[in-house]
Every structure is written in structure tokens, then in C-alpha cells.
PDB file of C-alpha atoms in Angstrom:
ATOM      1  CA  MET A   1     221.674 131.864  81.785  1.00  0.00           C
ATOM      2  CA  PRO A   2     220.563 134.891  83.748  1.00  0.00           C
ATOM      3  CA  ARG A   3     218.268 136.153  80.590  1.00  0.00           C
ATOM      4  CA  ARG A   4     216.291 133.654  80.954  1.00  0.00           C
ATOM      5  CA  ILE A   5     215.386 133.845  84.841  1.00  0.00           C
ATOM      6  CA  VAL A   6     214.605 137.435  84.200  1.00  0.00           C
ATOM      7  CA  PRO A   7     211.785 136.959  82.315  1.00  0.00           C
ATOM      8  CA  ASN A   8     210.483 133.854  83.765  1.00  0.00           C
ATOM      9  CA  LEU A   9     210.385 135.262  87.373  1.00  0.00           C
ATOM     10  CA  VAL A  10     208.632 138.323  86.072  1.00  0.00           C
ATOM     11  CA  ALA A  11     206.243 136.245  84.212  1.00  0.00           C
ATOM     12  CA  GLY A  12     205.754 134.112  87.489  1.00  0.00           C
ATOM     13  CA  ILE A  13     204.860 137.416  89.452  1.00  0.00           C
ATOM     14  CA  ALA A  14     202.245 138.452  86.581  1.00  0.00           C
ATOM     15  CA  ALA A  15     200.757 135.496  87.096  1.00  0.00           C
ATOM     16  CA  VAL A  16     200.298 135.607  91.050  1.00  0.00           C
ATOM     17  CA  PHE A  17     198.838 139.637  90.937  1.00  0.00           C
ATOM     18  CA  LEU A  18     196.278 138.188  88.224  1.00  0.00           C
ATOM     19  CA  LEU A  19     195.522 134.879  90.020  1.00  0.00           C
ATOM     20  CA  GLY A  20     194.734 137.359  93.168  1.00  0.00           C
ATOM     21  CA  ALA A  21     192.502 139.689  91.531  1.00  0.00           C
ATOM     22  CA  CYS A  22     189.924 136.882  90.229  1.00  0.00           C
ATOM     23  CA  GLY A  23     189.278 135.544  93.523  1.00  0.00           C
ATOM     24  CA  SER A  24     189.152 139.055  95.559  1.00  0.00           C
ATOM     25  CA  SER A  25     185.653 140.376  94.011  1.00  0.00           C
ATOM     26  CA  ASN A  26     182.790 139.708  96.233  1.00  0.00           C
ATOM     27  CA  ASP A  27     179.748 141.524  94.028  1.00  0.00           C
ATOM     28  CA  THR A  28     176.936 139.447  93.334  1.00  0.00           C
ATOM     29  CA  GLY A  29     175.704 142.284  90.883  1.00  0.00           C
ATOM     30  CA  THR A  30     172.818 143.321  93.212  1.00  0.00           C
ATOM     31  CA  ALA A  31     173.836 145.814  95.895  1.00  0.00           C
ATOM     32  CA  PRO A  32     173.374 144.161  99.369  1.00  0.00           C
ATOM     33  CA  ALA A  33     171.167 145.072 102.570  1.00  0.00           C
ATOM     34  CA  ALA A  34     173.507 145.526 105.796  1.00  0.00           C
ATOM     35  CA  VAL A  35     173.167 143.291 108.742  1.00  0.00           C
ATOM     36  CA  ALA A  36     170.894 144.607 111.427  1.00  0.00           C
ATOM     37  CA  PRO A  37     172.817 145.133 114.387  1.00  0.00           C
ATOM     38  CA  ALA A  38     172.465 141.658 116.505  1.00  0.00           C
ATOM     39  CA  ALA A  39     171.699 142.074 120.280  1.00  0.00           C
ATOM     40  CA  PRO A  40     174.730 142.012 122.566  1.00  0.00           C
ATOM     41  CA  ALA A  41     176.719 139.221 121.187  1.00  0.00           C
ATOM     42  CA  SER A  42     178.194 136.619 123.182  1.00  0.00           C
ATOM     43  CA  SER A  43     180.183 133.687 122.724  1.00  0.00           C
ATOM     44  CA  ALA A  44     182.381 130.269 123.333  1.00  0.00           C
ATOM     45  CA  PRO A  45     185.234 131.371 125.687  1.00  0.00           C
ATOM     46  CA  ALA A  46     188.110 132.078 123.867  1.00  0.00           C
ATOM     47  CA  THR A  47     190.227 129.354 125.014  1.00  0.00           C
ATOM     48  CA  SER A  48     187.696 127.092 122.825  1.00  0.00           C
ATOM     49  CA  ALA A  49     189.207 124.465 120.116  1.00  0.00           C
ATOM     50  CA  SER A  50     187.394 126.558 117.234  1.00  0.00           C
ATOM     51  CA  ALA A  51     190.273 129.067 117.384  1.00  0.00           C
ATOM     52  CA  SER A  52     191.286 128.775 113.577  1.00  0.00           C
ATOM     53  CA  ALA A  53     188.494 130.327 110.803  1.00  0.00           C
ATOM     54  CA  PRO A  54     185.835 127.821 110.212  1.00  0.00           C
ATOM     55  CA  GLY A  55     186.381 126.961 106.360  1.00  0.00           C
ATOM     56  CA  ASP A  56     183.992 125.707 103.873  1.00  0.00           C
ATOM     57  CA  ALA A  57     183.621 121.531 102.916  1.00  0.00           C
ATOM     58  CA  GLY A  58     186.788 122.428 100.325  1.00  0.00           C
ATOM     59  CA  GLY A  59     188.905 123.518 103.471  1.00  0.00           C
ATOM     60  CA  SER A  60     188.733 127.389 102.529  1.00  0.00           C
ATOM     61  CA  PRO A  61     187.194 129.816 104.609  1.00  0.00           C
ATOM     62  CA  GLY A  62     183.705 130.641 103.198  1.00  0.00           C
ATOM     63  CA  THR A  63     181.710 134.045 103.273  1.00  0.00           C
ATOM     64  CA  THR A  64     178.274 134.305 102.631  1.00  0.00           C
ATOM     65  CA  THR A  65     176.711 137.638 100.994  1.00  0.00           C
ATOM     66  CA  SER A  66     172.965 136.574 100.546  1.00  0.00           C
ATOM     67  CA  VAL A  67     170.307 134.893 102.218  1.00  0.00           C
ATOM     68  CA  THR A  68     166.791 133.580 100.595  1.00  0.00           C
ATOM     69  CA  ALA A  69     163.513 131.747 101.561  1.00  0.00           C
ATOM     70  CA  THR A  70     164.179 128.699  99.445  1.00  0.00           C
ATOM     71  CA  SER A  71     160.936 125.809  99.106  1.00  0.00           C
ATOM     72  CA  VAL A  72     162.775 122.790  99.465  1.00  0.00           C
ATOM     73  CA  ASN A  73     160.930 119.006  99.222  1.00  0.00           C
ATOM     74  CA  GLY A  74     159.589 117.876 101.988  1.00  0.00           C
ATOM     75  CA  ALA A  75     160.257 120.685 104.507  1.00  0.00           C
ATOM     76  CA  GLY A  76     158.679 123.806 102.968  1.00  0.00           C
ATOM     77  CA  ILE A  77     160.334 126.994 102.856  1.00  0.00           C
ATOM     78  CA  VAL A  78     163.885 126.905 104.462  1.00  0.00           C
ATOM     79  CA  VAL A  79     166.898 129.944 104.200  1.00  0.00           C
ATOM     80  CA  THR A  80     169.312 129.240 101.929  1.00  0.00           C
ATOM     81  CA  ASP A  81     173.221 130.488 101.238  1.00  0.00           C
ATOM     82  CA  ASP A  82     174.360 132.358  98.348  1.00  0.00           C
ATOM     83  CA  LYS A  83     175.010 129.105  96.760  1.00  0.00           C
ATOM     84  CA  GLY A  84     171.543 127.255  96.937  1.00  0.00           C
ATOM     85  CA  LEU A  85     172.767 125.278 100.366  1.00  0.00           C
ATOM     86  CA  ALA A  86     170.623 125.220 103.326  1.00  0.00           C
ATOM     87  CA  LEU A  87     171.504 126.548 106.833  1.00  0.00           C
ATOM     88  CA  TYR A  88     170.711 125.265 110.104  1.00  0.00           C
ATOM     89  CA  ARG A  89     170.260 126.101 113.483  1.00  0.00           C
ATOM     90  CA  TYR A  90     172.293 124.048 117.054  1.00  0.00           C
ATOM     91  CA  ASP A  91     169.195 123.643 119.501  1.00  0.00           C
ATOM     92  CA  LYS A  92     172.011 124.130 121.910  1.00  0.00           C
ATOM     93  CA  ASP A  93     173.268 127.396 120.650  1.00  0.00           C
ATOM     94  CA  GLU A  94     171.042 130.542 122.424  1.00  0.00           C
ATOM     95  CA  PRO A  95     169.443 133.102 120.406  1.00  0.00           C
ATOM     96  CA  SER A  96     168.961 135.715 123.246  1.00  0.00           C
ATOM     97  CA  PRO A  97     171.857 136.661 123.592  1.00  0.00           C
ATOM     98  CA  SER A  98     173.293 134.885 120.618  1.00  0.00           C
ATOM     99  CA  LYS A  99     175.562 132.594 121.583  1.00  0.00           C
ATOM    100  CA  TRP A 100     177.208 129.661 119.569  1.00  0.00           C
ATOM    101  CA  THR A 101     178.461 126.454 121.373  1.00  0.00           C
ATOM    102  CA  CYS A 102     179.388 124.426 117.982  1.00  0.00           C
ATOM    103  CA  LYS A 103     183.112 124.115 118.664  1.00  0.00           C
ATOM    104  CA  GLY A 104     186.164 122.323 117.787  1.00  0.00           C
ATOM    105  CA  ALA A 105     185.467 119.083 116.146  1.00  0.00           C
ATOM    106  CA  CYS A 106     181.980 120.283 115.374  1.00  0.00           C
ATOM    107  CA  VAL A 107     183.213 122.893 113.145  1.00  0.00           C
ATOM    108  CA  LYS A 108     183.698 119.917 110.799  1.00  0.00           C
ATOM    109  CA  THR A 109     180.680 119.010 110.278  1.00  0.00           C
ATOM    110  CA  TRP A 110     178.998 121.978 110.850  1.00  0.00           C
ATOM    111  CA  ILE A 111     180.521 124.820 109.099  1.00  0.00           C
ATOM    112  CA  PRO A 112     179.836 128.442 110.598  1.00  0.00           C
ATOM    113  CA  VAL A 113     177.748 130.684 108.219  1.00  0.00           C
ATOM    114  CA  ILE A 114     180.383 134.043 108.351  1.00  0.00           C
ATOM    115  CA  VAL A 115     180.014 137.014 106.641  1.00  0.00           C
ATOM    116  CA  GLN A 116     181.430 140.177 105.857  1.00  0.00           C
ATOM    117  CA  ASP A 117     179.898 143.935 106.837  1.00  0.00           C
ATOM    118  CA  SER A 118     176.206 142.925 104.613  1.00  0.00           C
ATOM    119  CA  VAL A 119     173.989 140.518 103.921  1.00  0.00           C
ATOM    120  CA  GLY A 120     171.168 140.461 100.849  1.00  0.00           C
ATOM    121  CA  THR A 121     168.373 139.239 101.293  1.00  0.00           C
ATOM    122  CA  SER A 122     165.219 137.807  99.817  1.00  0.00           C
ATOM    123  CA  GLY A 123     162.116 136.409 101.229  1.00  0.00           C
ATOM    124  CA  VAL A 124     164.212 136.587 104.765  1.00  0.00           C
ATOM    125  CA  ALA A 125     163.145 139.794 106.801  1.00  0.00           C
ATOM    126  CA  GLN A 126     166.224 141.961 106.989  1.00  0.00           C
ATOM    127  CA  SER A 127     165.085 142.904 110.575  1.00  0.00           C
ATOM    128  CA  LEU A 128     165.530 138.927 111.501  1.00  0.00           C
ATOM    129  CA  LEU A 129     169.654 139.234 110.653  1.00  0.00           C
ATOM    130  CA  GLY A 130     172.243 139.892 112.837  1.00  0.00           C
ATOM    131  CA  THR A 131     175.909 138.740 113.403  1.00  0.00           C
ATOM    132  CA  VAL A 132     177.639 137.162 116.392  1.00  0.00           C
ATOM    133  CA  HIS A 133     181.266 137.810 116.825  1.00  0.00           C
ATOM    134  CA  ARG A 134     182.986 134.178 116.037  1.00  0.00           C
ATOM    135  CA  ASN A 135     187.032 133.850 117.232  1.00  0.00           C
ATOM    136  CA  GLY A 136     187.361 137.555 115.291  1.00  0.00           C
ATOM    137  CA  GLN A 137     184.757 136.750 112.170  1.00  0.00           C
ATOM    138  CA  LYS A 138     180.903 137.630 112.452  1.00  0.00           C
ATOM    139  CA  GLN A 139     178.645 134.413 112.146  1.00  0.00           C
ATOM    140  CA  LEU A 140     175.429 135.221 110.583  1.00  0.00           C
ATOM    141  CA  THR A 141     172.162 135.278 113.093  1.00  0.00           C
ATOM    142  CA  LEU A 142     168.313 134.764 112.166  1.00  0.00           C
ATOM    143  CA  ALA A 143     166.294 135.487 114.885  1.00  0.00           C
ATOM    144  CA  GLY A 144     169.375 135.285 116.839  1.00  0.00           C
ATOM    145  CA  TRP A 145     169.806 131.649 116.371  1.00  0.00           C
ATOM    146  CA  PRO A 146     173.414 131.224 114.832  1.00  0.00           C
ATOM    147  CA  LEU A 147     173.896 129.928 111.178  1.00  0.00           C
ATOM    148  CA  TYR A 148     175.320 127.028 110.037  1.00  0.00           C
ATOM    149  CA  ARG A 149     175.979 124.878 106.918  1.00  0.00           C
ATOM    150  CA  TYR A 150     176.150 121.022 106.967  1.00  0.00           C
ATOM    151  CA  VAL A 151     179.146 119.158 105.186  1.00  0.00           C
ATOM    152  CA  GLY A 152     176.965 116.709 104.186  1.00  0.00           C
ATOM    153  CA  ASP A 153     174.808 118.864 101.933  1.00  0.00           C
ATOM    154  CA  THR A 154     176.842 119.128  98.572  1.00  0.00           C
ATOM    155  CA  ALA A 155     174.051 120.680  96.180  1.00  0.00           C
ATOM    156  CA  ALA A 156     171.119 122.925  96.103  1.00  0.00           C
ATOM    157  CA  GLY A 157     168.020 121.441  97.263  1.00  0.00           C
ATOM    158  CA  GLN A 158     169.716 118.765  99.836  1.00  0.00           C
ATOM    159  CA  LEU A 159     168.462 118.456 103.426  1.00  0.00           C
ATOM    160  CA  ASN A 160     171.160 115.972 104.651  1.00  0.00           C
ATOM    161  CA  GLY A 161     171.542 117.478 108.180  1.00  0.00           C
ATOM    162  CA  GLN A 162     167.752 117.845 109.049  1.00  0.00           C
ATOM    163  CA  GLY A 163     167.056 116.142 112.098  1.00  0.00           C
ATOM    164  CA  LYS A 164     170.930 115.060 112.928  1.00  0.00           C
ATOM    165  CA  ASP A 165     171.217 114.280 116.453  1.00  0.00           C
ATOM    166  CA  GLY A 166     167.447 115.377 117.531  1.00  0.00           C
ATOM    167  CA  GLU A 167     169.593 118.748 117.500  1.00  0.00           C
ATOM    168  CA  TRP A 168     170.029 120.450 113.806  1.00  0.00           C
ATOM    169  CA  TYR A 169     167.241 121.751 112.117  1.00  0.00           C
ATOM    170  CA  ALA A 170     167.140 123.792 108.793  1.00  0.00           C
ATOM    171  CA  VAL A 171     166.126 127.059 109.725  1.00  0.00           C
ATOM    172  CA  THR A 172     162.855 128.898 108.372  1.00  0.00           C
ATOM    173  CA  PRO A 173     162.813 132.299 107.209  1.00  0.00           C
ATOM    174  CA  SER A 174     161.307 133.184 111.057  1.00  0.00           C
ATOM    175  CA  GLY A 175     164.127 131.463 112.629  1.00  0.00           C
ATOM    176  CA  GLY A 176     162.242 128.505 113.610  1.00  0.00           C
ATOM    177  CA  LYS A 177     163.052 125.340 112.825  1.00  0.00           C
ATOM    178  CA  ALA A 178     162.268 123.260 109.526  1.00  0.00           C
ATOM    179  CA  THR A 179     159.388 120.412 109.565  1.00  0.00           C
ATOM    180  CA  GLY A 180     159.775 117.267 107.897  1.00  0.00           C
TER     181      GLY A 180
END
């Protein structure tokens, strides 16, 4: 019986390494530009309820590698992430210096846009991008405004979060609120 365990164990270990290698690439095929440093960053207190890393709608941590200015019916030009999902800003956040206020239950609906060291752009001025520290991660900012995804947007071109609670708006390439 021990003879069967060893080959199965080796096959299991090999599968773990292969699966780990499949999900580790962030290469988008284009060289992303570096994110411009933000103004001195401040954030909500470290005792906030959002101490765990925010995730995407699927529950796993998601990062954004690029932002694009995209025409969306009824709202004009808005900024989308590398999956084509609209990005939003929150009126209760602050742009100068960048400060996020969405925490706790809020981040279950409004998912912070987390980035690594670089973000590619198309139609968005690189000089307007920055980051604010959020629980050991970097949340992307545009014109100082921290950016979020709306959990109710499940496909490119949707703006289901537009105008929610009179405080959430799709963000334009200049950092303003989308109209519509």
C-alpha cells in the first residue's frame, strides 16, 4: 500500500505548484506606467472595521493593472478598470489630501480599487493617478479621489452604482462626477 501513496503524493504536490504558477502573472502584454505618487496620504483610523483586505465581487483580493477612459451610454466618458468595469468616487471621501471613509459594511458593496506598483492608462492623465494607503495596501486615486467598484456592476458598460444614495458617482477621466 505505501507504494501507491508516494506517486499520489508526488502528483498532488506537482498539481499545487502548477496551479500556483497559473494564477501568478499580472502581465497584460503592455508595459504599464508607474503610478504618480499621491499627496501625503491619510486614511481612516487603523481601528476601522475594514482591517481585512477588501476583495472583488468573488471574494478574492483583486487588483487593477490599468484604467481606461470609456464612453458609456447615458453617462458620457467614465473611467473603467482592466475588466471594463466602471470606477466610482464617494462624496464623503476627501481628495486633498486623499482620504477614504468607506469602511466596514460599505466595502462589501463598494470595493476599493487596489493596485500594485504600476497602472497603465488609456485616456486618463498619468499625472492625475496616485494612491492612498488602505490597511497595508494601495488604493488607486484619481485627482485625489479614492476609487471603488460597485458590486452591482457585473459586466462592462454597466453603471448600476451611478448616483446611489446621492453620494456615489462614476468618475470621469479628470476625477469629476459623471452626469447621467
